[in-house]
Amino acid sequence: MQNIKDKMEHFDWFKKWSVYNPDKVAFKEYETGREYTFAQVNHLANLTAQYFINDLGASTGDRVAVLSENNLEYMVLFAVAQKTGLTLVPLNYRLTSRELDFMLADSDPDIVLWEKHFADKIQNAAAYKTISHKIPMEKLSEMHKKYLSIDAFSYVGVHEFDDDHPLFLIYTSGTTAFPKGAKYTHKMLLWNSLNTEIRLDITSSDRAINCAPPFHTGSWNVLLATFVLHGAYTLLMRNFDADAVLEQMESDKHTIFWGVPTMLKLMVDSSKFESVDLSRIRYFVIGGEAMPIPLIKIWDRKGVPVRQGYGLTEVGPNVTSLDHSDAIRKQGSIGTPNFFYQTKLVNEQGKEVKNNEIGELIIKSATVTPGYWKNEEATQNTIIDGWFHTGDLMKIDDEGYLYVVDRIKNMYISGGENVYPAEVEHLIRQLEDVRDVAIIGVPHEKWGETGKAFIVKKSGSDLSEKQVIDYCRKNLAKYKTPAYIKFLEQLPVNNAGKIDRKTLRDQEKTEA
């Protein structure tokens, strides 16, 4: 029993900090001003775990689905999962009832919690009716108020689970017909946090805001979990707001920020940008997509260095990091692999490619998922001989810096030559009149395939198809130049906020 207890406590980070620094604030809500110390989170998690297990009959391995924005109750549920082996299933509140129904049916939770403004969405999902225990988050909040008045020492009994036990099931959007539930384990959480702290120099004195939606791995695992491991402070914000984020970074004395390039662009456009004091910020950590160099330079002039990185739900997600000192010198790079990773670039035959040649990134690490929930086929197709196949094509330079070329599924072949849309998209984005662009491969009678560029022009622009094609012909090999241009008001995006190429392909097939 002692070994089980030791193992369980190895995962119970809030219990540790409730001893080391019990009165330090762990989380604060921006919208309400409510805050919990590490001791309060630990106390609430123990009593909530007792309620789930003793009153509701939940046990280690049962899933707890949650449809909620960032709030203190969600953080307590995170602590409950660490203590008990219950598995959190963060649901995407941007989905429809039909889409949520698939996730509920697939994950088969014993408990579901939701915020009242999402009630119709969750209750209209057919699988909702099959769930044993349905708890509004507002009820949980009221329970927590009562728990805080209980002065007696609270402790949840030891529950046996191992390193590879899922802490989360995080559903990936992907390009398949249905999302896949990636198992995110306790071991992944620990080793990803160690990778992050080493590369980013995280300490207990750090302070940051978390405004990413909790159904994304980045919300939990870019900074928040690492902050919990170190006993650092996190301000929770339900949704990103450029003005509010800038104001809070100054008034709340933040030291680091994680986001995506779109967030940084919106902050630059904010009326608060010029006057806000960000002198305490060490740097911004950016992921999701490559950040334009002009935007990096704007933040550099503001005195805020930018670190770019790369990751994915099933691995880490903090896989690589580009030191901010190299942001300009190694522009376009995602940096070098983080501390506890083995990486290789391989060709279609599985052989490692040479420097400056294109290959698929494959990864071996303790941060790699053991697989997909109830989807052995996808697991076997992705994890081969212990190596996770990312599906991302990259090249590595002579100094060991990685550069993303494109997704394997995005590549098309024109006249026998491989074309990587990301390269062409990057060029087209340099046109002053272009706000955004996406390119897919479409059938071509002579060349087999060619590119079709979907372009969103800036307001008031009179950019023509001919101007785009002429520009590409001047700067690219002929086979890379898209044969077709289509202007759109906006590009379709998926639930992760990324360009939805599948929708573009489906539309093309329908029109053809």
Tab-separated table of N, CA and C in Angstrom, residues 64-162:
chain	number	residue	atom	x	y	z
A	64	VAL	N	-14.898	12.182	-16.821
A	64	VAL	CA	-15.680	13.323	-16.357
A	64	VAL	C	-15.643	14.368	-17.469
A	65	ALA	N	-16.739	14.518	-18.193
A	65	ALA	CA	-16.810	15.472	-19.307
A	65	ALA	C	-17.175	16.852	-18.781
A	66	VAL	N	-16.549	17.883	-19.364
A	66	VAL	CA	-16.758	19.248	-18.883
A	66	VAL	C	-16.958	20.186	-20.072
A	67	LEU	N	-18.055	20.930	-20.049
A	67	LEU	CA	-18.328	21.945	-21.074
A	67	LEU	C	-18.326	23.295	-20.370
A	68	SER	N	-17.170	23.953	-20.399
A	68	SER	CA	-17.014	25.171	-19.604
A	68	SER	C	-15.858	25.998	-20.134
A	69	GLU	N	-15.948	27.297	-19.873
A	69	GLU	CA	-14.816	28.188	-20.120
A	69	GLU	C	-13.881	28.126	-18.915
A	70	ASN	N	-12.773	28.853	-18.973
A	70	ASN	CA	-11.822	28.870	-17.860
A	70	ASN	C	-12.476	29.416	-16.597
A	71	ASN	N	-12.377	28.670	-15.508
A	71	ASN	CA	-12.849	29.168	-14.218
A	71	ASN	C	-12.193	28.366	-13.101
A	72	LEU	N	-12.409	28.806	-11.868
A	72	LEU	CA	-11.777	28.156	-10.722
A	72	LEU	C	-12.262	26.719	-10.541
A	73	GLU	N	-13.534	26.480	-10.803
A	73	GLU	CA	-14.072	25.129	-10.641
A	73	GLU	C	-13.360	24.137	-11.553
A	74	TYR	N	-13.038	24.592	-12.769
A	74	TYR	CA	-12.330	23.722	-13.717
A	74	TYR	C	-10.951	23.357	-13.160
A	75	MET	N	-10.287	24.309	-12.505
A	75	MET	CA	-8.972	24.035	-11.939
A	75	MET	C	-9.063	23.021	-10.800
A	76	VAL	N	-10.126	23.096	-10.026
A	76	VAL	CA	-10.333	22.107	-8.968
A	76	VAL	C	-10.533	20.717	-9.569
A	77	LEU	N	-11.281	20.640	-10.672
A	77	LEU	CA	-11.484	19.349	-11.341
A	77	LEU	C	-10.159	18.782	-11.847
A	78	PHE	N	-9.276	19.655	-12.305
A	78	PHE	CA	-7.933	19.233	-12.707
A	78	PHE	C	-7.209	18.586	-11.523
A	79	ALA	N	-7.301	19.212	-10.356
A	79	ALA	CA	-6.674	18.659	-9.155
A	79	ALA	C	-7.315	17.328	-8.757
A	80	VAL	N	-8.640	17.233	-8.900
A	80	VAL	CA	-9.342	15.981	-8.609
A	80	VAL	C	-8.804	14.859	-9.487
A	81	ALA	N	-8.628	15.140	-10.767
A	81	ALA	CA	-8.130	14.125	-11.693
A	81	ALA	C	-6.723	13.682	-11.322
A	82	GLN	N	-5.878	14.627	-10.907
A	82	GLN	CA	-4.529	14.260	-10.481
A	82	GLN	C	-4.552	13.339	-9.265
A	83	LYS	N	-5.503	13.556	-8.370
A	83	LYS	CA	-5.559	12.797	-7.126
A	83	LYS	C	-6.176	11.411	-7.286
A	84	THR	N	-7.143	11.269	-8.179
A	84	THR	CA	-7.995	10.080	-8.181
A	84	THR	C	-7.849	9.168	-9.383
A	85	GLY	N	-7.291	9.664	-10.473
A	85	GLY	CA	-7.270	8.857	-11.690
A	85	GLY	C	-8.544	8.969	-12.503
A	86	LEU	N	-9.493	9.825	-12.076
A	86	LEU	CA	-10.603	10.164	-12.966
A	86	LEU	C	-10.042	10.900	-14.169
A	87	THR	N	-10.643	10.729	-15.322
A	87	THR	CA	-10.120	11.302	-16.558
A	87	THR	C	-11.021	12.439	-17.032
A	88	LEU	N	-10.437	13.640	-17.160
A	88	LEU	CA	-11.198	14.794	-17.649
A	88	LEU	C	-11.339	14.738	-19.166
A	89	VAL	N	-12.532	15.074	-19.644
A	89	VAL	CA	-12.788	15.184	-21.080
A	89	VAL	C	-13.236	16.622	-21.351
A	90	PRO	N	-12.312	17.522	-21.684
A	90	PRO	CA	-12.699	18.913	-21.964
A	90	PRO	C	-13.456	18.982	-23.288
A	91	LEU	N	-14.684	19.452	-23.237
A	91	LEU	CA	-15.528	19.536	-24.436
A	91	LEU	C	-15.414	20.925	-25.057
A	92	ASN	N	-15.498	20.953	-26.364
A	92	ASN	CA	-15.364	22.197	-27.126
A	92	ASN	C	-16.709	22.911	-27.203
A	93	TYR	N	-16.823	24.042	-26.516
A	93	TYR	CA	-18.095	24.764	-26.478
A	93	TYR	C	-18.393	25.518	-27.769
A	94	ARG	N	-17.493	25.468	-28.734
A	94	ARG	CA	-17.770	26.079	-30.036
A	94	ARG	C	-18.454	25.100	-30.995
A	95	LEU	N	-18.586	23.850	-30.569
A	95	LEU	CA	-19.202	22.837	-31.408
A	95	LEU	C	-20.722	22.893	-31.317
A	96	THR	N	-21.347	22.228	-32.267
A	96	THR	CA	-22.804	22.077	-32.244
A	96	THR	C	-23.175	20.881	-31.360
A	97	SER	N	-24.463	20.752	-31.064
A	97	SER	CA	-24.937	19.603	-30.285
A	97	SER	C	-24.608	18.292	-30.987
A	98	ARG	N	-24.732	18.279	-32.304
A	98	ARG	CA	-24.431	17.053	-33.056
A	98	ARG	C	-22.973	16.658	-32.890
A	99	GLU	N	-22.076	17.631	-32.952
A	99	GLU	CA	-20.651	17.334	-32.809
A	99	GLU	C	-20.309	16.914	-31.380
A	100	LEU	N	-20.942	17.565	-30.402
A	100	LEU	CA	-20.718	17.183	-29.009
A	100	LEU	C	-21.245	15.776	-28.741
A	101	ASP	N	-22.315	15.418	-29.415
A	101	ASP	CA	-22.896	14.096	-29.230
A	101	ASP	C	-21.880	13.004	-29.552
A	102	PHE	N	-21.104	13.201	-30.603
A	102	PHE	CA	-20.092	12.196	-30.939
A	102	PHE	C	-19.081	12.047	-29.808
A	103	MET	N	-18.590	13.164	-29.280
A	103	MET	CA	-17.582	13.113	-28.219
A	103	MET	C	-18.130	12.462	-26.958
A	104	LEU	N	-19.373	12.773	-26.613
A	104	LEU	CA	-19.983	12.171	-25.433
A	104	LEU	C	-20.182	10.671	-25.622
A	105	ALA	N	-20.651	10.286	-26.787
A	105	ALA	CA	-20.854	8.863	-27.054
A	105	ALA	C	-19.524	8.119	-27.081
A	106	ASP	N	-18.513	8.752	-27.641
A	106	ASP	CA	-17.206	8.104	-27.771
A	106	ASP	C	-16.496	7.973	-26.426
A	107	SER	N	-16.523	9.034	-25.632
A	107	SER	CA	-15.801	9.015	-24.350
A	107	SER	C	-16.590	8.316	-23.246
A	108	ASP	N	-17.924	8.233	-23.392
A	108	ASP	CA	-18.786	7.517	-22.461
A	108	ASP	C	-18.535	7.942	-21.015
A	109	PRO	N	-18.735	9.218	-20.692
A	109	PRO	CA	-18.445	9.686	-19.329
A	109	PRO	C	-19.472	9.203	-18.313
A	110	ASP	N	-19.022	9.070	-17.064
A	110	ASP	CA	-19.916	8.745	-15.964
A	110	ASP	C	-20.533	10.012	-15.379
A	111	ILE	N	-19.802	11.143	-15.541
A	111	ILE	CA	-20.228	12.440	-15.013
A	111	ILE	C	-20.055	13.493	-16.094
A	112	VAL	N	-21.008	14.411	-16.194
A	112	VAL	CA	-20.858	15.545	-17.095
A	112	VAL	C	-21.189	16.823	-16.325
A	113	LEU	N	-20.362	17.853	-16.516
A	113	LEU	CA	-20.590	19.166	-15.917
A	113	LEU	C	-20.612	20.200	-17.031
A	114	TRP	N	-21.462	21.232	-16.866
A	114	TRP	CA	-21.555	22.261	-17.892
A	114	TRP	C	-21.976	23.579	-17.260
A	115	GLU	N	-21.594	24.666	-17.909
A	115	GLU	CA	-22.048	25.985	-17.482
A	115	GLU	C	-23.429	26.249	-18.089
A	116	LYS	N	-24.240	27.037	-17.370
A	116	LYS	CA	-25.643	27.199	-17.738
A	116	LYS	C	-25.833	27.787	-19.131
A	117	HIS	N	-24.882	28.655	-19.584
A	117	HIS	CA	-25.077	29.251	-20.910
A	117	HIS	C	-24.783	28.255	-22.033
A	118	PHE	N	-24.318	27.040	-21.664
A	118	PHE	CA	-24.144	25.979	-22.664
A	118	PHE	C	-25.171	24.862	-22.480
A	119	ALA	N	-26.176	25.103	-21.646
A	119	ALA	CA	-27.125	24.042	-21.288
A	119	ALA	C	-27.842	23.470	-22.508
A	120	ASP	N	-28.379	24.340	-23.361
A	120	ASP	CA	-29.108	23.847	-24.533
A	120	ASP	C	-28.212	23.018	-25.432
A	121	LYS	N	-27.001	23.475	-25.596
A	121	LYS	CA	-26.058	22.792	-26.494
A	121	LYS	C	-25.777	21.371	-26.015
A	122	ILE	N	-25.525	21.207	-24.717
A	122	ILE	CA	-25.181	19.884	-24.193
A	122	ILE	C	-26.421	19.003	-24.056
A	123	GLN	N	-27.534	19.591	-23.638
A	123	GLN	CA	-28.727	18.784	-23.387
A	123	GLN	C	-29.402	18.323	-24.666
A	124	ASN	N	-29.091	18.948	-25.787
A	124	ASN	CA	-29.637	18.522	-27.077
A	124	ASN	C	-28.795	17.442	-27.753
A	125	ALA	N	-27.693	17.075	-27.117
A	125	ALA	CA	-26.886	15.963	-27.623
A	125	ALA	C	-27.518	14.659	-27.149
A	126	ALA	N	-27.751	13.737	-28.068
A	126	ALA	CA	-28.478	12.501	-27.727
A	126	ALA	C	-27.774	11.718	-26.618
A	127	ALA	N	-26.448	11.670	-26.657
A	127	ALA	CA	-25.699	10.869	-25.680
A	127	ALA	C	-25.789	11.438	-24.271
A	128	TYR	N	-26.161	12.702	-24.148
A	128	TYR	CA	-26.297	13.336	-22.830
A	128	TYR	C	-27.270	12.555	-21.951
A	129	LYS	N	-28.318	12.030	-22.560
A	129	LYS	CA	-29.364	11.337	-21.802
A	129	LYS	C	-28.858	10.041	-21.188
A	130	THR	N	-27.782	9.483	-21.704
A	130	THR	CA	-27.268	8.199	-21.219
A	130	THR	C	-26.276	8.356	-20.069
A	131	ILE	N	-25.901	9.586	-19.725
A	131	ILE	CA	-24.880	9.820	-18.698
A	131	ILE	C	-25.517	9.742	-17.317
A	132	SER	N	-24.851	9.056	-16.423
A	132	SER	CA	-25.439	8.770	-15.102
A	132	SER	C	-25.611	10.014	-14.242
A	133	HIS	N	-24.596	10.885	-14.236
A	133	HIS	CA	-24.619	12.008	-13.303
A	133	HIS	C	-24.394	13.318	-14.053
A	134	LYS	N	-25.364	14.225	-13.935
A	134	LYS	CA	-25.342	15.491	-14.652
A	134	LYS	C	-25.308	16.624	-13.629
A	135	ILE	N	-24.249	17.442	-13.678
A	135	ILE	CA	-24.041	18.455	-12.642
A	135	ILE	C	-23.750	19.812	-13.284
A	136	PRO	N	-24.622	20.786	-13.122
A	136	PRO	CA	-24.285	22.138	-13.588
A	136	PRO	C	-23.065	22.667	-12.830
A	137	MET	N	-22.209	23.385	-13.517
A	137	MET	CA	-21.032	23.955	-12.865
A	137	MET	C	-21.437	24.907	-11.748
A	138	GLU	N	-22.577	25.553	-11.904
A	138	GLU	CA	-23.055	26.466	-10.875
A	138	GLU	C	-23.358	25.720	-9.569
A	139	LYS	N	-23.834	24.476	-9.686
A	139	LYS	CA	-24.053	23.655	-8.491
A	139	LYS	C	-22.726	23.308	-7.842
A	140	LEU	N	-21.732	22.966	-8.677
A	140	LEU	CA	-20.409	22.664	-8.138
A	140	LEU	C	-19.836	23.872	-7.415
A	141	SER	N	-20.043	25.062	-7.979
A	141	SER	CA	-19.567	26.288	-7.355
A	141	SER	C	-20.198	26.483	-5.972
A	142	GLU	N	-21.504	26.217	-5.856
A	142	GLU	CA	-22.177	26.336	-4.565
A	142	GLU	C	-21.635	25.307	-3.571
A	143	MET	N	-21.361	24.111	-4.044
A	143	MET	CA	-20.769	23.087	-3.181
A	143	MET	C	-19.414	23.554	-2.660
A	144	HIS	N	-18.636	24.175	-3.528
A	144	HIS	CA	-17.307	24.636	-3.134
A	144	HIS	C	-17.387	25.735	-2.077
A	145	LYS	N	-18.386	26.584	-2.177
A	145	LYS	CA	-18.565	27.622	-1.145
A	145	LYS	C	-18.779	26.984	0.228
A	146	LYS	N	-19.576	25.906	0.263
A	146	LYS	CA	-19.813	25.201	1.522
A	146	LYS	C	-18.541	24.496	1.993
A	147	TYR	N	-17.811	23.890	1.036
A	147	TYR	CA	-16.582	23.173	1.398
A	147	TYR	C	-15.560	24.123	2.039
A	148	LEU	N	-15.517	25.366	1.540
A	148	LEU	CA	-14.539	26.320	2.068
A	148	LEU	C	-14.809	26.668	3.535
A	149	SER	N	-16.045	26.462	3.967
A	149	SER	CA	-16.398	26.755	5.361
A	149	SER	C	-16.058	25.596	6.290
A	150	ILE	N	-15.653	24.475	5.713
A	150	ILE	CA	-15.284	23.311	6.516
A	150	ILE	C	-13.817	23.420	6.903
A	151	ASP	N	-13.562	23.540	8.180
A	151	ASP	CA	-12.182	23.725	8.644
A	151	ASP	C	-11.445	22.414	8.826
A	152	ALA	N	-12.172	21.322	8.925
A	152	ALA	CA	-11.532	20.032	9.200
A	152	ALA	C	-10.593	19.642	8.070
A	153	PHE	N	-9.534	18.934	8.438
A	153	PHE	CA	-8.564	18.452	7.448
A	153	PHE	C	-9.253	17.511	6.473
A	154	SER	N	-9.045	17.719	5.200
A	154	SER	CA	-9.672	16.873	4.180
A	154	SER	C	-8.615	16.026	3.485
A	155	TYR	N	-8.961	14.785	3.228
A	155	TYR	CA	-8.016	13.891	2.555
A	155	TYR	C	-8.803	12.892	1.726
A	156	VAL	N	-8.361	12.674	0.517
A	156	VAL	CA	-8.993	11.672	-0.330
A	156	VAL	C	-8.115	10.428	-0.325
A	157	GLY	N	-8.744	9.267	-0.195
A	157	GLY	CA	-7.992	8.020	-0.100
A	157	GLY	C	-7.127	7.758	-1.329
A	158	VAL	N	-6.152	6.881	-1.146
A	158	VAL	CA	-5.206	6.571	-2.220
A	158	VAL	C	-5.885	5.756	-3.320
A	159	HIS	N	-5.642	6.148	-4.557
A	159	HIS	CA	-6.184	5.436	-5.713
A	159	HIS	C	-5.033	4.999	-6.608
A	160	GLU	N	-5.091	3.768	-7.030
A	160	GLU	CA	-3.976	3.198	-7.782
A	160	GLU	C	-4.143	3.444	-9.276
A	161	PHE	N	-3.151	4.058	-9.879
A	161	PHE	CA	-3.080	4.195	-11.331
A	161	PHE	C	-1.621	4.442	-11.690
A	162	ASP	N	-1.258	4.135	-12.922
A	162	ASP	CA	0.151	4.239	-13.287
A	162	ASP	C	0.412	5.465	-14.160
